[in-house]
PDB file of C-alpha atoms in Angstrom:
ATOM      1  CA  MET A   1     -15.396 -10.835  99.165  1.00 75.00           C
ATOM      2  CA  ASN A   2     -18.960 -11.615  99.161  1.00 83.00           C
ATOM      3  CA  PRO A   3     -21.395  -8.747 100.916  1.00 94.00           C
ATOM      4  CA  PHE A   4     -24.006 -11.047 101.537  1.00 97.00           C
ATOM      5  CA  VAL A   5     -24.981 -12.730 104.124  1.00 97.00           C
ATOM      6  CA  PHE A   6     -26.830 -16.108 102.195  1.00 97.00           C
ATOM      7  CA  ALA A   7     -28.091 -16.977  98.392  1.00 98.00           C
ATOM      8  CA  CYS A   8     -29.653 -19.599  96.625  1.00 98.00           C
ATOM      9  CA  ILE A   9     -31.151 -20.338  94.085  1.00 98.00           C
ATOM     10  CA  THR A  10     -34.245 -22.191  94.268  1.00 98.00           C
ATOM     11  CA  PRO A  11     -37.570 -22.356  91.960  1.00 98.00           C
ATOM     12  CA  HIS A  12     -41.052 -22.107  92.221  1.00 98.00           C
ATOM     13  CA  GLY A  13     -44.078 -24.056  91.652  1.00 97.00           C
ATOM     14  CA  GLY A  14     -46.673 -23.450  93.646  1.00 97.00           C
ATOM     15  CA  GLU A  15     -46.824 -27.501  95.154  1.00 97.00           C
ATOM     16  CA  ILE A  16     -43.202 -27.506  96.355  1.00 98.00           C
ATOM     17  CA  ILE A  17     -45.383 -25.408  99.645  1.00 98.00           C
ATOM     18  CA  PRO A  18     -46.579 -28.179 101.377  1.00 97.00           C
ATOM     19  CA  GLU A  19     -50.304 -26.413 101.749  1.00 97.00           C
ATOM     20  CA  LEU A  20     -50.729 -26.576  98.049  1.00 97.00           C
ATOM     21  CA  ALA A  21     -49.201 -30.923  98.379  1.00 96.00           C
ATOM     22  CA  GLY A  22     -52.578 -31.389  98.031  1.00 94.00           C
ATOM     23  CA  LYS A  23     -53.432 -35.826  97.003  1.00 93.00           C
ATOM     24  CA  ARG A  24     -49.696 -36.067  95.272  1.00 91.00           C
ATOM     25  CA  PRO A  25     -47.222 -34.741  98.247  1.00 93.00           C
ATOM     26  CA  GLU A  26     -44.341 -36.897  96.527  1.00 95.00           C
ATOM     27  CA  ARG A  27     -44.346 -35.097  92.992  1.00 94.00           C
ATOM     28  CA  MET A  28     -42.093 -32.338  94.118  1.00 97.00           C
ATOM     29  CA  LYS A  29     -40.742 -34.154  97.329  1.00 97.00           C
ATOM     30  CA  ILE A  30     -37.242 -33.735  96.918  1.00 98.00           C
ATOM     31  CA  THR A  31     -37.189 -30.341  95.790  1.00 98.00           C
ATOM     32  CA  ARG A  32     -39.147 -30.089  99.045  1.00 98.00           C
ATOM     33  CA  ASN A  33     -36.621 -30.898 100.920  1.00 98.00           C
ATOM     34  CA  SER A  34     -33.897 -29.365  99.462  1.00 98.00           C
ATOM     35  CA  MET A  35     -35.975 -26.237 100.063  1.00 98.00           C
ATOM     36  CA  GLU A  36     -36.410 -27.375 103.775  1.00 98.00           C
ATOM     37  CA  GLN A  37     -32.362 -27.124 103.910  1.00 98.00           C
ATOM     38  CA  ILE A  38     -32.175 -24.029 101.633  1.00 98.00           C
ATOM     39  CA  GLY A  39     -34.502 -21.717 104.524  1.00 98.00           C
ATOM     40  CA  GLU A  40     -32.771 -22.796 107.507  1.00 98.00           C
ATOM     41  CA  LYS A  41     -30.023 -22.424 106.516  1.00 97.00           C
ATOM     42  CA  MET A  42     -31.327 -18.676 105.310  1.00 98.00           C
ATOM     43  CA  LYS A  43     -32.429 -18.467 109.250  1.00 97.00           C
ATOM     44  CA  GLU A  44     -28.768 -19.410 110.374  1.00 97.00           C
ATOM     45  CA  ALA A  45     -27.965 -16.297 108.193  1.00 97.00           C
ATOM     46  CA  ASN A  46     -30.665 -14.450 109.993  1.00 97.00           C
ATOM     47  CA  PRO A  47     -31.209 -10.973 106.666  1.00 98.00           C
ATOM     48  CA  ASP A  48     -32.576  -8.401 107.456  1.00 98.00           C
ATOM     49  CA  THR A  49     -33.256  -7.909 104.398  1.00 98.00           C
ATOM     50  CA  ILE A  50     -33.807 -10.667 101.064  1.00 98.00           C
ATOM     51  CA  ILE A  51     -33.769  -9.659  97.980  1.00 98.00           C
ATOM     52  CA  VAL A  52     -35.627 -11.727  95.359  1.00 98.00           C
ATOM     53  CA  LEU A  53     -35.433 -11.714  91.414  1.00 98.00           C
ATOM     54  CA  THR A  54     -38.273 -13.553  90.046  1.00 98.00           C
ATOM     55  CA  PRO A  55     -39.534 -13.650  85.880  1.00 98.00           C
ATOM     56  CA  HIS A  56     -43.601 -13.319  86.647  1.00 96.00           C
ATOM     57  CA  GLY A  57     -44.153 -10.180  89.180  1.00 93.00           C
ATOM     58  CA  THR A  58     -44.202  -6.325  87.359  1.00 93.00           C
ATOM     59  CA  ARG A  59     -42.277  -6.714  83.662  1.00 93.00           C
ATOM     60  CA  ILE A  60     -41.730  -3.391  82.081  1.00 96.00           C
ATOM     61  CA  ASP A  61     -40.729  -4.155  79.030  1.00 95.00           C
ATOM     62  CA  GLY A  62     -36.823  -3.110  78.417  1.00 97.00           C
ATOM     63  CA  MET A  63     -35.791  -1.809  82.258  1.00 98.00           C
ATOM     64  CA  PHE A  64     -35.033  -3.798  85.237  1.00 98.00           C
ATOM     65  CA  ALA A  65     -38.400  -3.663  87.995  1.00 98.00           C
ATOM     66  CA  ILE A  66     -37.534  -2.364  91.620  1.00 98.00           C
ATOM     67  CA  THR A  67     -40.514  -2.833  94.126  1.00 97.00           C
ATOM     68  CA  ASN A  68     -40.636   0.633  95.858  1.00 97.00           C
ATOM     69  CA  SER A  69     -43.866   0.527  97.567  1.00 98.00           C
ATOM     70  CA  GLU A  70     -44.693   0.278 101.334  1.00 97.00           C
ATOM     71  CA  LYS A  71     -45.454  -3.450 101.243  1.00 98.00           C
ATOM     72  CA  MET A  72     -46.589  -6.941  98.889  1.00 98.00           C
ATOM     73  CA  HIS A  73     -49.272  -8.920  99.341  1.00 98.00           C
ATOM     74  CA  GLY A  74     -50.026 -12.308  97.349  1.00 97.00           C
ATOM     75  CA  SER A  75     -51.486 -15.282  97.307  1.00 98.00           C
ATOM     76  CA  VAL A  76     -50.682 -18.863  95.316  1.00 97.00           C
ATOM     77  CA  GLU A  77     -53.838 -21.485  94.646  1.00 96.00           C
ATOM     78  CA  GLU A  78     -53.133 -25.115  94.214  1.00 95.00           C
ATOM     79  CA  ASN A  79     -55.126 -28.183  94.088  1.00 95.00           C
ATOM     80  CA  GLY A  80     -57.747 -26.762  95.766  1.00 95.00           C
ATOM     81  CA  ALA A  81     -55.483 -24.319  98.916  1.00 97.00           C
ATOM     82  CA  SER A  82     -54.781 -21.404  99.116  1.00 97.00           C
ATOM     83  CA  TYR A  83     -50.821 -19.624 100.056  1.00 98.00           C
ATOM     84  CA  THR A  84     -50.925 -15.891 101.113  1.00 98.00           C
ATOM     85  CA  VAL A  85     -47.172 -14.013 102.523  1.00 98.00           C
ATOM     86  CA  THR A  86     -47.466 -10.282 103.398  1.00 98.00           C
ATOM     87  CA  ARG A  87     -44.230  -8.255 102.877  1.00 98.00           C
ATOM     88  CA  LYS A  88     -43.127  -5.662 103.948  1.00 98.00           C
ATOM     89  CA  VAL A  89     -40.237  -3.626 101.205  1.00 98.00           C
ATOM     90  CA  ASP A  90     -37.193  -2.012 102.684  1.00 98.00           C
ATOM     91  CA  ARG A  91     -37.985   0.679 100.169  1.00 98.00           C
ATOM     92  CA  ASP A  92     -34.093   2.207 101.625  1.00 98.00           C
ATOM     93  CA  LEU A  93     -32.700  -0.331  99.801  1.00 98.00           C
ATOM     94  CA  ALA A  94     -35.175  -0.373  96.674  1.00 98.00           C
ATOM     95  CA  MET A  95     -34.015   3.208  95.909  1.00 98.00           C
ATOM     96  CA  GLU A  96     -30.930   2.277  96.478  1.00 98.00           C
ATOM     97  CA  ILE A  97     -30.325  -0.071  93.407  1.00 98.00           C
ATOM     98  CA  THR A  98     -32.284   1.752  91.465  1.00 98.00           C
ATOM     99  CA  LYS A  99     -30.164   4.426  92.146  1.00 98.00           C
ATOM    100  CA  ALA A 100     -27.157   3.262  91.659  1.00 98.00           C
ATOM    101  CA  ALA A 101     -28.421   1.887  88.370  1.00 98.00           C
ATOM    102  CA  LYS A 102     -29.531   4.740  86.821  1.00 97.00           C
ATOM    103  CA  LEU A 103     -25.886   6.121  87.647  1.00 97.00           C
ATOM    104  CA  LEU A 104     -24.919   3.528  85.147  1.00 97.00           C
ATOM    105  CA  GLU A 105     -27.152   3.789  82.870  1.00 97.00           C
ATOM    106  CA  ILE A 106     -28.665   0.488  83.021  1.00 98.00           C
ATOM    107  CA  PRO A 107     -32.736   0.917  82.297  1.00 98.00           C
ATOM    108  CA  THR A 108     -33.729   0.799  85.396  1.00 98.00           C
ATOM    109  CA  ALA A 109     -37.859   1.659  87.703  1.00 97.00           C
ATOM    110  CA  SER A 110     -38.346   1.942  90.262  1.00 97.00           C
ATOM    111  CA  VAL A 111     -42.972   0.234  90.953  1.00 97.00           C
ATOM    112  CA  ASN A 112     -45.281   1.979  92.744  1.00 97.00           C
ATOM    113  CA  PHE A 113     -48.689   1.300  92.910  1.00 96.00           C
ATOM    114  CA  GLY A 114     -52.296   2.622  94.746  1.00 93.00           C
ATOM    115  CA  SER A 115     -50.501   5.608  96.482  1.00 94.00           C
ATOM    116  CA  ALA A 116     -46.737   6.819  96.848  1.00 92.00           C
ATOM    117  CA  ALA A 117     -47.201   5.831 100.586  1.00 93.00           C
ATOM    118  CA  GLY A 118     -49.199   4.345 103.491  1.00 94.00           C
ATOM    119  CA  PRO A 119     -51.407   1.073 103.690  1.00 94.00           C
ATOM    120  CA  ALA A 120     -52.894   1.625  99.878  1.00 96.00           C
ATOM    121  CA  SER A 121     -49.342   1.412  98.652  1.00 97.00           C
ATOM    122  CA  VAL A 122     -49.214  -2.116  97.672  1.00 97.00           C
ATOM    123  CA  LEU A 123     -47.998  -4.338  94.763  1.00 97.00           C
ATOM    124  CA  PRO A 124     -48.848  -7.930  94.020  1.00 97.00           C
ATOM    125  CA  LEU A 125     -46.628 -10.827  95.349  1.00 98.00           C
ATOM    126  CA  ASP A 126     -46.072 -13.565  92.403  1.00 97.00           C
ATOM    127  CA  TRP A 127     -45.561 -17.063  93.620  1.00 98.00           C
ATOM    128  CA  GLY A 128     -41.848 -16.151  92.046  1.00 98.00           C
ATOM    129  CA  VAL A 129     -41.454 -15.033  95.266  1.00 98.00           C
ATOM    130  CA  ILE A 130     -44.766 -15.781  97.138  1.00 98.00           C
ATOM    131  CA  VAL A 131     -43.226 -19.683  96.727  1.00 98.00           C
ATOM    132  CA  PRO A 132     -39.152 -19.368  97.800  1.00 98.00           C
ATOM    133  CA  LEU A 133     -40.820 -17.007 100.912  1.00 98.00           C
ATOM    134  CA  ALA A 134     -42.714 -20.230 101.801  1.00 98.00           C
ATOM    135  CA  PHE A 135     -39.040 -21.493 103.213  1.00 98.00           C
ATOM    136  CA  MET A 136     -37.817 -18.204 104.618  1.00 98.00           C
ATOM    137  CA  PRO A 137     -38.085 -16.478 107.731  1.00 97.00           C
ATOM    138  CA  GLU A 138     -40.012 -13.323 107.649  1.00 97.00           C
ATOM    139  CA  THR A 139     -37.417 -10.395 106.645  1.00 98.00           C
ATOM    140  CA  GLU A 140     -38.270  -7.131 104.411  1.00 98.00           C
ATOM    141  CA  ILE A 141     -37.991  -7.770 100.831  1.00 98.00           C
ATOM    142  CA  VAL A 142     -36.602  -5.954  97.614  1.00 98.00           C
ATOM    143  CA  VAL A 143     -38.511  -8.081  94.942  1.00 98.00           C
ATOM    144  CA  ILE A 144     -36.646  -7.387  91.399  1.00 98.00           C
ATOM    145  CA  ASN A 145     -37.880  -8.781  87.866  1.00 98.00           C
ATOM    146  CA  PRO A 146     -35.231  -8.233  85.358  1.00 98.00           C
ATOM    147  CA  SER A 147     -36.371  -7.934  81.773  1.00 97.00           C
ATOM    148  CA  ARG A 148     -36.098 -10.195  78.935  1.00 96.00           C
ATOM    149  CA  GLU A 149     -35.617  -7.559  76.583  1.00 97.00           C
ATOM    150  CA  LEU A 150     -31.671  -6.621  77.497  1.00 98.00           C
ATOM    151  CA  SER A 151     -29.297  -8.284  76.646  1.00 98.00           C
ATOM    152  CA  PHE A 152     -27.041 -10.707  78.883  1.00 98.00           C
ATOM    153  CA  GLU A 153     -24.204  -8.558  79.637  1.00 98.00           C
ATOM    154  CA  GLN A 154     -27.452  -6.155  80.869  1.00 98.00           C
ATOM    155  CA  HIS A 155     -27.977  -8.823  83.581  1.00 98.00           C
ATOM    156  CA  ILE A 156     -24.691  -9.248  84.572  1.00 98.00           C
ATOM    157  CA  GLN A 157     -24.024  -5.779  85.043  1.00 98.00           C
ATOM    158  CA  PHE A 158     -27.031  -5.268  87.614  1.00 98.00           C
ATOM    159  CA  GLY A 159     -25.925  -7.820  89.539  1.00 98.00           C
ATOM    160  CA  LYS A 160     -22.600  -5.690  90.064  1.00 98.00           C
ATOM    161  CA  VAL A 161     -24.560  -3.083  91.004  1.00 98.00           C
ATOM    162  CA  ILE A 162     -26.889  -5.177  94.097  1.00 98.00           C
ATOM    163  CA  ARG A 163     -23.646  -6.187  95.429  1.00 98.00           C
ATOM    164  CA  GLN A 164     -21.828  -3.185  95.096  1.00 97.00           C
ATOM    165  CA  VAL A 165     -24.764  -1.735  96.689  1.00 98.00           C
ATOM    166  CA  THR A 166     -25.083  -4.414  99.505  1.00 98.00           C
ATOM    167  CA  GLN A 167     -21.190  -3.759 100.303  1.00 97.00           C
ATOM    168  CA  ASN A 168     -21.428  -0.472 101.171  1.00 97.00           C
ATOM    169  CA  SER A 169     -24.591  -1.348 102.840  1.00 97.00           C
ATOM    170  CA  GLU A 170     -24.805  -2.190 106.837  1.00 96.00           C
ATOM    171  CA  LYS A 171     -27.794  -4.681 106.427  1.00 97.00           C
ATOM    172  CA  ARG A 172     -27.667  -8.099 107.113  1.00 98.00           C
ATOM    173  CA  ILE A 173     -29.124  -8.623 102.889  1.00 98.00           C
ATOM    174  CA  ALA A 174     -29.410 -11.757 101.101  1.00 98.00           C
ATOM    175  CA  LEU A 175     -30.191 -12.640  97.619  1.00 98.00           C
ATOM    176  CA  ILE A 176     -33.182 -15.724  95.916  1.00 98.00           C
ATOM    177  CA  ALA A 177     -32.859 -16.121  92.051  1.00 98.00           C
ATOM    178  CA  SER A 178     -35.991 -17.790  91.832  1.00 98.00           C
ATOM    179  CA  CYS A 179     -34.870 -19.710  89.159  1.00 98.00           C
ATOM    180  CA  ASP A 180     -37.771 -22.678  86.945  1.00 98.00           C
ATOM    181  CA  TRP A 181     -36.101 -24.035  83.969  1.00 98.00           C
ATOM    182  CA  SER A 182     -37.456 -25.637  81.274  1.00 98.00           C
ATOM    183  CA  HIS A 183     -40.642 -25.853  80.580  1.00 98.00           C
ATOM    184  CA  ALA A 184     -40.970 -28.214  77.247  1.00 98.00           C
ATOM    185  CA  HIS A 185     -40.793 -31.537  79.531  1.00 98.00           C
ATOM    186  CA  ASP A 186     -44.606 -32.489  78.692  1.00 97.00           C
ATOM    187  CA  GLU A 187     -46.011 -32.801  75.663  1.00 96.00           C
ATOM    188  CA  LYS A 188     -49.782 -32.086  77.743  1.00 95.00           C
ATOM    189  CA  GLY A 189     -47.779 -29.121  79.130  1.00 96.00           C
ATOM    190  CA  PRO A 190     -49.299 -25.701  77.982  1.00 97.00           C
ATOM    191  CA  TYR A 191     -45.953 -25.402  76.088  1.00 97.00           C
ATOM    192  CA  GLY A 192     -45.472 -29.064  74.577  1.00 98.00           C
ATOM    193  CA  PHE A 193     -42.786 -30.893  74.000  1.00 98.00           C
ATOM    194  CA  ASP A 194     -39.202 -30.824  73.054  1.00 98.00           C
ATOM    195  CA  PRO A 195     -36.083 -32.524  72.848  1.00 98.00           C
ATOM    196  CA  ALA A 196     -33.993 -29.484  73.910  1.00 98.00           C
ATOM    197  CA  ALA A 197     -35.678 -29.173  77.866  1.00 98.00           C
ATOM    198  CA  LYS A 198     -33.642 -32.116  79.053  1.00 98.00           C
ATOM    199  CA  GLU A 199     -31.038 -31.329  76.998  1.00 98.00           C
ATOM    200  CA  LEU A 200     -30.981 -27.375  78.561  1.00 98.00           C
ATOM    201  CA  ASP A 201     -31.431 -28.805  82.068  1.00 98.00           C
ATOM    202  CA  GLU A 202     -28.720 -30.827  81.444  1.00 98.00           C
ATOM    203  CA  ASP A 203     -26.412 -28.150  80.469  1.00 98.00           C
ATOM    204  CA  VAL A 204     -27.716 -25.502  83.147  1.00 98.00           C
ATOM    205  CA  VAL A 205     -27.412 -28.960  86.012  1.00 98.00           C
ATOM    206  CA  THR A 206     -23.806 -29.064  84.752  1.00 98.00           C
ATOM    207  CA  LEU A 207     -22.862 -25.359  84.680  1.00 98.00           C
ATOM    208  CA  ILE A 208     -24.214 -25.002  88.325  1.00 98.00           C
ATOM    209  CA  GLU A 209     -22.159 -27.750  89.556  1.00 98.00           C
ATOM    210  CA  ALA A 210     -19.153 -26.456  87.984  1.00 98.00           C
ATOM    211  CA  ASN A 211     -19.294 -23.077  89.423  1.00 97.00           C
ATOM    212  CA  GLU A 212     -19.867 -21.909  85.595  1.00 98.00           C
ATOM    213  CA  LEU A 213     -22.754 -19.745  85.911  1.00 98.00           C
ATOM    214  CA  GLU A 214     -22.362 -17.160  83.794  1.00 98.00           C
ATOM    215  CA  LYS A 215     -21.657 -19.136  80.621  1.00 98.00           C
ATOM    216  CA  MET A 216     -25.203 -19.674  80.292  1.00 98.00           C
ATOM    217  CA  ALA A 217     -25.090 -16.151  78.555  1.00 98.00           C
ATOM    218  CA  ASP A 218     -23.905 -18.698  75.213  1.00 98.00           C
ATOM    219  CA  PHE A 219     -27.203 -20.279  75.093  1.00 98.00           C
ATOM    220  CA  GLU A 220     -28.137 -19.628  72.049  1.00 98.00           C
ATOM    221  CA  PRO A 221     -31.579 -18.381  71.353  1.00 98.00           C
ATOM    222  CA  ALA A 222     -33.022 -20.594  68.929  1.00 98.00           C
ATOM    223  CA  TYR A 223     -31.942 -23.459  72.081  1.00 98.00           C
ATOM    224  CA  ILE A 224     -33.176 -21.404  74.923  1.00 98.00           C
ATOM    225  CA  GLU A 225     -36.926 -20.660  72.452  1.00 98.00           C
ATOM    226  CA  ALA A 226     -37.282 -24.342  72.220  1.00 98.00           C
ATOM    227  CA  ALA A 227     -36.490 -25.301  75.779  1.00 98.00           C
ATOM    228  CA  LYS A 228     -38.283 -22.239  77.289  1.00 98.00           C
ATOM    229  CA  PRO A 229     -36.445 -22.129  80.541  1.00 98.00           C
ATOM    230  CA  ASP A 230     -37.252 -18.214  83.108  1.00 97.00           C
ATOM    231  CA  GLY A 231     -34.192 -19.157  85.367  1.00 98.00           C
ATOM    232  CA  ILE A 232     -31.390 -18.100  83.097  1.00 98.00           C
ATOM    233  CA  TRP A 233     -32.413 -13.367  83.133  1.00 98.00           C
ATOM    234  CA  GLN A 234     -31.952 -14.786  87.324  1.00 98.00           C
ATOM    235  CA  ALA A 235     -29.080 -16.621  86.807  1.00 98.00           C
ATOM    236  CA  LEU A 236     -26.809 -13.937  85.662  1.00 98.00           C
ATOM    237  CA  VAL A 237     -28.248 -11.073  87.827  1.00 98.00           C
ATOM    238  CA  LEU A 238     -27.037 -13.820  91.280  1.00 98.00           C
ATOM    239  CA  ALA A 239     -23.218 -13.949  88.370  1.00 98.00           C
ATOM    240  CA  GLY A 240     -23.099 -11.095  88.453  1.00 98.00           C
ATOM    241  CA  ALA A 241     -23.891  -9.843  92.269  1.00 98.00           C
ATOM    242  CA  MET A 242     -21.291 -13.085  92.631  1.00 97.00           C
ATOM    243  CA  PRO A 243     -18.465 -13.484  90.831  1.00 95.00           C
ATOM    244  CA  LYS A 244     -16.869 -16.627  90.887  1.00 95.00           C
ATOM    245  CA  GLU A 245     -14.018 -16.040  92.379  1.00 93.00           C
ATOM    246  CA  TYR A 246     -15.900 -15.473  95.262  1.00 91.00           C
ATOM    247  CA  ARG A 247     -18.627 -17.699  95.695  1.00 94.00           C
ATOM    248  CA  LYS A 248     -19.010 -21.797  95.379  1.00 96.00           C
ATOM    249  CA  ILE A 249     -21.829 -23.150  94.611  1.00 97.00           C
ATOM    250  CA  ARG A 250     -24.050 -26.894  96.891  1.00 98.00           C
ATOM    251  CA  PHE A 251     -26.032 -28.306  94.050  1.00 98.00           C
ATOM    252  CA  LEU A 252     -28.689 -30.197  96.392  1.00 98.00           C
ATOM    253  CA  SER A 253     -31.283 -31.173  93.081  1.00 98.00           C
ATOM    254  CA  TYR A 254     -32.435 -31.682  89.945  1.00 98.00           C
ATOM    255  CA  GLU A 255     -36.135 -33.344  89.215  1.00 98.00           C
ATOM    256  CA  ALA A 256     -39.222 -32.458  86.572  1.00 98.00           C
ATOM    257  CA  PRO A 257     -41.819 -34.366  87.583  1.00 97.00           C
ATOM    258  CA  THR A 258     -44.123 -31.985  85.977  1.00 97.00           C
ATOM    259  CA  TYR A 259     -43.770 -30.061  82.460  1.00 98.00           C
ATOM    260  CA  PHE A 260     -40.902 -27.699  83.964  1.00 98.00           C
ATOM    261  CA  GLY A 261     -37.929 -28.626  85.801  1.00 98.00           C
ATOM    262  CA  LEU A 262     -36.682 -27.487  89.606  1.00 98.00           C
ATOM    263  CA  ILE A 263     -33.386 -26.892  91.332  1.00 98.00           C
ATOM    264  CA  CYS A 264     -32.002 -26.386  94.055  1.00 98.00           C
ATOM    265  CA  ALA A 265     -29.079 -25.023  95.410  1.00 98.00           C
ATOM    266  CA  GLU A 266     -27.110 -22.899  97.576  1.00 98.00           C
ATOM    267  CA  VAL A 267     -24.186 -20.080  96.659  1.00 97.00           C
ATOM    268  CA  GLY A 268     -22.165 -19.046  99.858  1.00 90.00           C
ATOM    269  CA  SER A 269     -18.444 -17.943 100.157  1.00 79.00           C
ATOM    270  CA  ASN A 270     -15.778 -18.776  98.009  1.00 75.00           C
TER     271      ASN A 270
END
């Protein structure tokens, strides 16, 4: 059984947001159209809380970092424009995930800032969360940062914890794996060019279309380092949360209009 009302794999390039597209709205148009479809499906699912897995928020070496502030707030700036998001955190759900992970001795930390509670308890929202949330209904959120110091198997196990907590909750919970892919598509980009980028992105598309997310754990470390994706860790948490026998993936789109790859996919019940 799939306990999530909706799940998806989304990218987080700032220009996907229409307000940040600037003078070249066609550059991420394919992805933007896919995100609008995903957003509509999320609205239809009507979640009480959206869990977002992001590689770009508050990172703690060797631990999964789970938000436990009253709210989160942040902005993304692109092409001279800014897009701001503020969301309340579902602290009860966040603490349930934290407790369940610690019981299984999965390295996990609860993160807050400013004060224990009240209006000063605010953590920053990163672009890995802001971009997908720009297309989603306004709900409470729980933001989770994986750790690359932990094994792929631990990421799958952590996903199983999220699944367990969701099954025991009376809330309608959705899950977003916020993932950009290889970052070495362009020699003028910040990470340069490596032919592994195109190859790894093609492999990822194949695995998503075949509903074989778990096989991303088989990628060699040198291959990952050359291509520089940031999506594998979140995708493996999602794989643990929604095992293959309970999930059905609808692949929507892939493009690499700049130096990094963008993939959109819906993940539903099998």
